Amino acid sequence: MARRRLVVLVAGLVACVGAVAGAQTGAAAEPEPRAVPDKVVIIVVDALSREIVEKYDMDNVEALMADGVDSPRGYLGHTGSVTVVSHNVITSGMLPKHMGWTNEGYRDVDGVLGPEGGLYITSNFGYDQMSALQRHAGYPHLSDYLDDSGKVFTVSPKGYAAYGLAGPGSSNTSVATFASGPACDGVRYRMPTGVPTPPAYLVGPCGSRYWVERDKGYDTLQFPAQLYPATDDRYVVGDEPDNQGGDVWATDAVLDIMSREKDAWSGIFVSLPGVDKAAHMWGGVNDPEGATPGYDPMTHMEFATATADAQIGRIMDALEDSGELDSTLVVLTADHGSVAAEDGHWHGDFEPANDYGFYNWYYGDPENDVFYDQPQDALQPLIDTGNVGLSYSDSSLNVWLKDQSPAAVAEAAAIMETLPDVTAVWRRDGDHFDRVSPIRWERMHSGGEKSWFTRKAQELVDTQAAPYGPDLVATLPDDTTYSVLGDHGGIQRSSQQIPIVFAGADLSAKDLRGEVRSIDIMPTILEAMDISPTYAMDGTAYVLPRTKR
């Protein structure tokens, strides 16, 4: 797949002759051609907003921002701003409207997965479903460009994040994620799995290093964490020193791959989920921390951010110690930020049952999940129309209607306009959305929020304007969610303003001045690695500044 740009031998000989002549005459010698990186490492810290980096003083992230090529004006650049979308955006360079799915909901307009028009929840997709949509859309992934020059490895405790980052792949790619495993000596585990099967050293026998324990609730079986609690060590580090999960599990696997595969790998993509899990459970930057009854710091934001930061340091240290940092392009980014609901602006419902938050996120009877039939009270007027096929509610409201006639869509839009904290309602019209309600400026709380809405709302909503995307979208203010107390999905600055940093590969500390977006990461990587794209991407290739020699 990869087509590297040719270096003409004659030109190289001319440069050598010129350098010799310059040395003989006392003229300044031409600088040697700079080697391009031949490896790439992408580190995605799920839910890592710039606000979180600053509040929790993440030293290694801040060091990369200072010493590498930062993008201070960068932002996610699309909706839905959710994991199952963004991981695929990063390694495809495609907007959601062109990549096959746009959000947590999906309408199968082409019958790729089943009957035409079937509705699905995308975060339930396994490899077969996600790769079918990726192939149907027809674009290559970064792994397709890299896997003819070395092995490509993707590591993520979340299956759908791993498959999005990896792409459909080939025999030269490997994914390591989790599946339910058997019990060993009476202890239930999650075990490593993937497509194809991960390396044997990452699997091992039951109960070995990369198996993590289940049936662990810590302090999360209470409000608000019980809406989406930690019930095993998949996303948290856990209390078993020999079987740590979450970000440590993923980083240990990456370092194992680097050590064992040495010069054989060309790409490693890793997703660290700990910050995301803590933010969902405890309200992001509003985490009550020590005020939580039975407080266990391991499940909370301060521990999660410190842990993620330490893993970034471990990966960078390993590259430097191996001597590979100068030839490896490192990308640090996030799949979205985190919106923290303030008092009076959380519009979900709560029952003392684990994972009740799923009833706040979803309403409908998707092809690949149960019937979510307990909508939050705030959404009930819309449900009462009887026309909601599927809704997904987080820091925005997204609706797929059964009857898509103009009159039925207009009826639903008029009701959505009346729902709590809605700032505007948008109706899909081909490749864009039309705003069909007045803007509720009085529901925004600062000049900065109003300015961001003016500049970015239309752009961000339009990125999911596809037949398989929602028919209607309602935007919400900065501090509002309909789901759990810390969430993603919408246009808010706290969800959109994420780190996008390039490091290693002999890069300078000069920042990019443009508004770099997630779709720009893929073409920028190809530019830096001197690889010619074989498909037109939505993103822009930025030229990364190099150190002077």
XYZ file of C-alpha atoms in Angstrom:
549
model
C 0.000 0.000 0.000
C 2.735 2.468 0.928
C 4.475 4.351 -1.851
C 7.511 6.117 -0.458
C 8.835 9.081 -2.420
C 11.939 8.188 -4.372
C 15.317 9.766 -3.601
C 17.109 10.146 -6.929
C 20.612 8.688 -6.778
C 22.035 11.201 -9.270
C 20.897 14.080 -7.096
C 22.611 12.463 -4.149
C 25.862 12.171 -6.111
C 25.646 15.812 -7.139
C 25.162 16.836 -3.533
C 28.232 14.811 -2.529
C 30.334 16.391 -5.266
C 29.119 19.835 -4.247
C 30.007 19.171 -0.620
C 33.547 18.104 -1.601
C 33.965 21.155 -3.816
C 32.712 23.384 -1.029
C 35.230 21.899 1.381
C 38.051 22.437 -1.101
C 37.158 26.090 -1.843
C 36.221 27.076 1.693
C 32.528 27.551 0.798
C 29.877 26.553 3.312
C 28.927 22.893 2.942
C 25.299 21.987 2.270
C 23.558 20.352 5.262
C 23.136 16.624 5.022
C 19.646 15.468 3.979
C 17.613 14.817 7.075
C 16.488 11.223 7.577
C 12.732 10.715 7.752
C 11.254 8.692 10.628
C 10.601 5.067 9.800
C 8.393 4.286 12.818
C 5.397 5.919 14.458
C 3.927 5.619 17.958
C 0.465 7.070 18.595
C -0.576 7.509 22.231
C -4.267 8.298 22.731
C -5.224 9.287 26.276
C -8.989 8.892 26.252
C -10.939 11.977 27.433
C -7.806 14.082 27.925
C -8.844 17.713 27.493
C -6.376 20.556 27.802
C -8.385 21.614 30.856
C -7.586 18.281 32.526
C -3.870 18.502 31.639
C -3.674 21.917 33.284
C -5.764 21.171 36.375
C -3.913 17.961 37.235
C -0.462 19.229 36.261
C 0.473 16.313 34.012
C 4.237 16.818 33.869
C 5.121 14.441 31.033
C 2.291 15.726 28.833
C 3.343 19.313 29.527
C 6.977 18.421 28.772
C 5.983 16.994 25.382
C 3.981 20.140 24.675
C 6.989 22.293 25.573
C 9.711 20.231 23.887
C 7.817 18.836 20.921
C 5.635 20.350 18.221
C 2.461 21.422 20.009
C -0.723 22.777 18.421
C -2.049 25.315 20.945
C -5.027 26.166 18.730
C -5.760 22.535 17.959
C -9.097 20.894 18.631
C -10.897 17.620 17.953
C -12.787 19.036 14.982
C -15.740 16.676 14.665
C -18.865 15.248 16.268
C -19.716 12.879 17.692
C -16.784 13.562 19.932
C -16.784 9.991 21.219
C -14.288 7.139 21.435
C -15.851 4.886 18.827
C -15.606 7.671 16.245
C -12.374 9.461 17.109
C -9.982 6.517 17.211
C -10.906 5.742 13.624
C -10.626 9.415 12.598
C -7.052 9.589 13.931
C -5.702 6.803 11.738
C -7.836 7.425 8.651
C -7.845 11.222 8.256
C -11.545 11.002 7.397
C -14.437 12.982 8.841
C -17.218 10.875 10.387
C -19.543 11.834 7.502
C -17.153 10.019 5.130
C -15.789 7.179 7.272
C -18.836 4.909 7.668
C -20.392 5.924 11.019
C -20.698 9.232 12.845
C -21.694 8.575 16.422
C -22.775 5.939 18.930
C -25.806 5.330 16.732
C -25.732 4.059 13.134
C -28.400 3.541 10.485
C -27.396 0.775 8.057
C -28.664 2.541 4.930
C -26.687 0.262 2.586
C -27.404 -3.017 4.377
C -23.726 -3.619 5.138
C -24.383 -5.406 8.441
C -27.935 -6.647 7.975
C -31.312 -5.445 6.731
C -31.253 -1.996 5.132
C -32.201 0.692 7.621
C -31.337 -1.360 10.717
C -30.212 0.675 13.733
C -27.068 -0.220 15.699
C -25.021 0.926 18.681
C -21.502 1.327 17.337
C -19.625 0.891 20.626
C -20.938 -2.683 20.583
C -19.190 -3.377 17.282
C -16.659 -6.150 17.223
C -13.894 -6.445 14.660
C -16.097 -8.001 11.962
C -18.734 -5.254 12.037
C -16.325 -2.340 12.281
C -14.004 -3.647 9.584
C -17.001 -4.241 7.299
C -17.941 -0.560 7.563
C -14.325 0.542 7.122
C -13.961 -1.569 3.986
C -17.346 -0.451 2.664
C -16.261 3.197 2.921
C -13.120 2.296 0.985
C -10.337 4.387 2.581
C -6.966 3.059 3.819
C -5.755 3.278 7.416
C -2.317 4.206 8.654
C -1.621 0.527 9.266
C -2.101 -0.119 5.533
C 0.751 2.291 4.757
C 3.045 0.932 7.470
C 2.555 -2.805 7.374
C 4.696 -3.409 4.272
C 7.744 -2.043 6.098
C 7.188 -3.668 9.490
C 4.664 -5.054 11.929
C 1.910 -2.804 13.259
C 0.585 -3.320 16.773
C -2.489 -1.796 18.406
C -3.057 -2.070 22.154
C -6.229 -0.954 23.928
C -8.317 -2.378 26.763
C -11.369 -1.209 24.745
C -12.090 -3.433 21.783
C -13.873 -0.829 19.673
C -11.074 1.689 20.312
C -8.476 -0.881 19.238
C -10.309 -1.827 16.049
C -10.832 1.824 15.131
C -7.147 2.667 15.557
C -5.967 -0.484 13.800
C -8.279 -0.532 10.802
C -9.090 -3.813 9.043
C -5.370 -4.592 8.923
C -3.530 -7.484 7.339
C -1.489 -10.496 8.376
C 1.251 -8.054 9.405
C -0.936 -6.241 11.959
C -1.869 -7.328 15.460
C -4.470 -6.092 17.955
C -4.342 -6.710 21.705
C -7.513 -6.046 23.691
C -9.699 -7.878 26.213
C -12.290 -10.641 26.163
C -14.062 -12.458 28.966
C -11.862 -15.287 30.182
C -12.312 -18.401 32.275
C -11.944 -18.674 36.033
C -8.632 -19.822 37.488
C -8.522 -21.121 41.066
C -11.950 -19.617 41.598
C -10.989 -16.140 40.294
C -12.706 -14.748 37.193
C -10.500 -12.958 34.672
C -10.482 -10.918 31.509
C -7.968 -12.309 29.036
C -6.065 -10.839 26.088
C -7.602 -11.324 22.662
C -7.499 -9.637 19.282
C -7.593 -10.045 15.510
C -5.435 -11.768 14.614
C -4.542 -13.360 17.944
C -2.032 -11.201 19.859
C 1.551 -12.454 20.235
C 1.817 -15.458 22.522
C 3.862 -13.490 25.041
C 0.872 -11.160 25.553
C -1.583 -13.998 26.033
C 0.012 -16.577 28.290
C -1.786 -19.102 30.475
C -4.790 -18.378 32.669
C -3.935 -15.893 35.406
C -0.622 -14.745 33.862
C 0.542 -11.136 33.535
C -1.890 -9.860 30.914
C -4.956 -11.396 32.505
C -6.802 -9.048 34.889
C -9.308 -9.775 37.607
C -13.044 -9.225 37.388
C -15.645 -8.682 40.127
C -13.940 -5.588 41.573
C -16.148 -2.603 42.426
C -13.860 -0.583 44.725
C -15.764 2.595 45.723
C -17.703 2.889 42.459
C -20.917 1.060 43.386
C -22.580 4.295 44.475
C -23.885 7.459 42.863
C -22.673 8.889 40.546
C -20.119 6.228 39.605
C -22.700 3.442 39.682
C -24.150 4.821 36.477
C -21.037 3.390 34.762
C -18.963 1.720 37.498
C -15.646 -0.090 37.494
C -16.543 -3.742 37.994
C -13.152 -5.200 37.079
C -9.586 -4.123 36.274
C -10.145 -3.536 32.584
C -10.027 0.271 32.815
C -8.522 0.795 36.270
C -5.105 -0.322 37.487
C -6.541 -2.496 40.252
C -5.093 -3.818 43.486
C -3.275 -6.900 42.146
C 0.428 -5.997 41.663
C 1.079 -8.904 39.303
C -2.034 -8.345 37.183
C -2.423 -4.595 36.890
C -4.987 -3.391 34.387
C -5.965 -0.183 32.640
C -3.208 2.166 31.513
C -0.443 0.109 33.149
C -1.640 -3.037 31.345
C -1.585 -1.243 27.997
C 1.842 0.328 28.573
C 3.409 -2.907 29.825
C 2.190 -4.549 26.616
C 3.665 -1.752 24.478
C 7.044 -1.998 26.202
C 6.970 -5.775 25.844
C 6.323 -5.390 22.112
C 9.142 -2.848 21.714
C 11.563 -5.106 23.535
C 10.674 -8.379 21.847
C 10.005 -7.139 18.326
C 12.891 -4.622 18.242
C 13.494 -3.610 14.626
C 10.521 -5.606 13.315
C 7.796 -3.074 14.146
C 6.894 0.047 12.164
C 3.853 1.264 14.091
C 2.467 1.026 17.618
C -0.897 2.573 18.492
C -1.955 2.580 22.133
C -5.083 3.828 23.869
C -5.011 4.613 27.614
C -8.564 4.503 29.077
C -8.072 5.390 32.760
C -8.817 9.130 32.596
C -11.931 8.479 30.539
C -13.309 5.955 33.024
C -12.695 8.188 36.041
C -14.194 11.201 34.267
C -17.356 9.303 33.339
C -17.785 7.952 36.860
C -17.046 11.011 38.967
C -17.809 14.053 36.811
C -14.415 14.853 35.337
C -12.871 17.995 36.811
C -15.716 18.076 39.363
C -14.619 14.755 40.908
C -15.345 14.963 44.678
C -12.241 12.842 45.411
C -11.804 12.470 49.196
C -15.412 13.425 49.935
C -16.567 10.140 48.389
C -17.804 7.598 50.983
C -15.328 4.715 51.187
C -12.931 6.762 49.054
C -10.489 4.694 46.999
C -8.145 7.103 45.189
C -7.401 4.525 42.483
C -10.753 5.073 40.718
C -10.605 8.878 40.738
C -9.285 11.624 38.487
C -6.133 12.581 40.376
C -4.831 9.014 40.349
C -5.968 8.401 36.760
C -4.252 11.498 35.380
C -1.035 10.786 37.311
C -1.075 7.189 36.064
C -1.633 8.146 32.430
C 1.104 10.769 32.677
C 3.549 8.213 34.098
C 2.819 5.776 31.243
C 3.595 8.454 28.662
C 6.914 8.966 30.424
C 7.625 5.229 30.372
C 7.002 4.992 26.629
C 9.191 8.011 25.861
C 11.961 6.690 28.131
C 11.861 3.315 26.401
C 12.215 4.910 22.975
C 15.093 7.073 24.148
C 16.884 4.223 25.954
C 16.630 2.022 22.860
C 18.103 4.754 20.659
C 14.960 4.789 18.497
C 13.444 8.128 19.510
C 15.193 10.127 16.755
C 13.809 7.792 14.089
C 10.326 7.455 15.609
C 7.515 9.976 15.215
C 5.470 10.127 18.432
C 1.937 11.524 18.427
C 0.171 12.319 21.692
C -3.516 13.140 21.507
C -6.980 12.344 22.867
C -10.198 10.990 21.406
C -12.293 13.736 23.066
C -12.347 15.828 26.218
C -14.817 15.680 29.082
C -17.865 17.795 29.881
C -18.499 18.062 33.631
C -22.165 18.587 34.480
C -22.785 21.321 37.035
C -25.585 21.265 39.602
C -28.927 21.607 37.874
C -27.508 20.765 34.458
C -27.411 16.980 34.710
C -30.578 15.664 33.089
C -30.159 11.933 33.552
C -32.016 9.584 35.880
C -30.505 7.331 38.530
C -31.511 3.980 39.960
C -29.204 2.028 42.326
C -28.250 -0.527 39.669
C -24.873 -0.946 38.019
C -24.606 0.595 34.553
C -27.948 2.368 34.776
C -26.318 5.154 32.776
C -26.856 3.110 29.623
C -30.565 3.919 29.905
C -29.607 7.601 29.896
C -27.320 7.204 26.897
C -29.665 5.132 24.727
C -33.330 4.790 23.893
C -34.519 2.282 21.304
C -34.253 -1.332 20.213
C -30.987 -1.643 18.255
C -30.074 -4.718 16.240
C -27.035 -5.433 18.425
C -28.226 -4.770 21.990
C -31.190 -4.970 24.337
C -34.251 -2.721 24.132
C -33.413 0.414 26.076
C -36.876 1.327 27.254
C -36.273 3.535 30.307
C -35.566 7.041 28.953
C -34.714 9.804 31.402
C -37.642 12.072 32.330
C -36.066 15.003 30.484
C -36.246 13.109 27.160
C -39.766 11.715 27.652
C -41.646 14.359 25.597
C -39.642 13.317 22.531
C -40.158 9.611 23.210
C -43.902 10.181 23.497
C -44.080 10.942 19.766
C -43.562 7.227 19.139
C -41.206 8.164 16.305
C -37.807 7.625 17.943
C -36.024 4.660 16.434
C -32.826 5.289 18.386
C -31.520 8.179 20.464
C -28.091 8.745 21.913
C -27.759 11.406 24.610
C -24.538 12.638 26.226
C -23.413 16.277 25.994
C -25.560 16.524 22.872
C -28.804 14.866 21.789
C -28.775 12.723 18.637
C -31.914 11.142 17.180
C -32.583 8.618 14.409
C -36.305 8.752 13.541
C -38.557 5.979 12.289
C -40.564 8.311 10.049
C -38.173 10.655 8.243
C -40.844 12.604 6.369
C -40.500 16.403 6.584
C -43.585 16.730 8.785
C -42.420 14.031 11.230
C -38.918 15.508 11.429
C -40.339 18.977 12.018
C -42.553 17.660 14.836
C -39.589 16.018 16.581
C -37.409 19.102 16.106
C -40.055 21.352 17.675
C -40.182 19.109 20.751
C -36.388 18.914 21.045
C -36.297 22.712 21.092
C -38.286 22.631 24.358
C -36.054 20.115 26.173
C -33.959 21.289 29.145
C -30.813 23.304 28.321
C -31.018 22.819 24.551
C -29.200 25.717 22.815
C -30.179 24.860 19.216
C -31.709 22.082 17.107
C -30.212 21.012 13.802
C -31.852 18.965 10.999
C -29.791 16.965 8.541
C -30.119 18.056 4.914
C -27.807 16.030 2.686
C -24.171 16.779 3.500
C -24.897 19.460 6.116
C -27.256 20.368 8.933
C -29.711 23.264 8.910
C -30.402 25.004 12.187
C -34.180 24.877 12.670
C -34.536 26.651 16.014
C -33.483 29.971 17.489
C -30.160 30.006 19.348
C -30.718 30.150 23.100
C -27.868 32.508 23.926
C -29.176 33.009 27.459
C -28.365 29.361 28.234
C -24.669 29.996 27.581
C -22.732 31.317 30.550
C -19.813 33.296 29.142
C -18.646 35.329 26.217
C -16.110 32.622 25.426
C -18.830 29.986 25.142
C -20.898 32.211 22.852
C -17.890 32.986 20.684
C -17.012 29.283 20.390
C -20.611 28.469 19.400
C -20.588 31.213 16.764
C -17.322 30.012 15.241
C -17.585 26.243 15.571
C -21.125 24.913 16.099
C -22.106 24.679 12.425
C -18.757 23.193 11.412
C -18.802 20.555 14.148
C -22.397 19.468 13.652
C -21.900 19.223 9.879
C -19.114 16.642 10.297
C -21.722 13.945 11.012
C -24.085 14.861 8.148
C -24.399 11.484 6.446
C -27.372 9.235 5.656
C -26.205 6.830 8.351
C -25.956 9.679 10.885
C -28.670 11.222 13.047
C -31.669 13.004 11.560
C -31.658 15.618 14.335
C -29.001 16.964 16.689
C -29.554 19.244 19.679
C -26.570 21.111 21.084
C -26.157 21.762 24.809
C -24.217 24.306 26.929
C -20.740 23.867 28.363
C -21.795 22.338 31.681
C -24.622 20.028 30.639
C -25.063 16.282 30.127
C -28.081 13.989 29.789
C -26.207 10.817 30.680
C -23.489 10.538 33.342
C -21.893 13.394 35.289
C -18.764 13.476 33.112
C -19.278 12.840 29.413
C -18.404 13.579 25.789
C -20.114 13.881 22.458
C -20.898 17.511 21.800
C -19.450 20.780 20.565
C -18.362 22.142 23.976
C -14.842 23.514 24.333
C -14.094 21.065 27.173
C -14.958 18.206 24.825
C -13.203 19.666 21.761
C -10.010 21.301 23.060
C -7.571 18.406 23.295
C -3.773 18.028 23.025
C -2.363 17.270 19.582
C 1.407 16.994 19.980
C 4.143 15.611 17.707
C 7.483 14.576 19.236
C 10.586 12.492 18.611
C 11.916 12.207 15.045
C 14.364 15.084 15.535
C 11.486 17.579 15.716
C 11.956 21.078 17.074
C 10.004 22.778 19.851
C 8.356 25.192 17.423
C 4.566 24.990 17.633
C 2.111 24.736 14.752
C 0.103 27.927 14.376
C -2.897 26.431 12.581
C -6.087 25.053 14.064
C -4.922 21.455 13.835
C -7.706 18.870 14.042
C -7.783 15.119 14.582
C -8.334 14.522 10.863
C -5.016 16.287 10.239
C -2.990 13.775 12.264
C -2.979 11.040 9.618
C -1.895 13.195 6.633
C 0.701 14.931 8.820
C 2.189 11.561 9.787
C 2.379 10.510 6.122
C 4.043 13.827 5.234
C 6.608 13.424 8.016
C 7.365 9.834 6.963
C 7.635 10.785 3.285
C 4.788 8.475 2.285
C 2.537 9.442 -0.608
C -1.153 8.945 0.199
C -3.155 6.720 -2.109
C -6.538 8.169 -1.107
C -7.883 11.703 -0.711
C -8.253 12.418 3.017
C -10.332 15.149 4.646
C -7.420 16.340 6.756
C -4.557 18.707 6.039
C -0.886 17.644 6.063
C 1.176 19.979 8.230
C 4.937 20.178 7.732
C 6.511 19.526 11.126
C 9.458 21.773 12.032
C 12.765 19.984 12.541
C 15.783 20.934 14.623
C 18.559 22.830 12.857
C 21.911 21.140 12.412
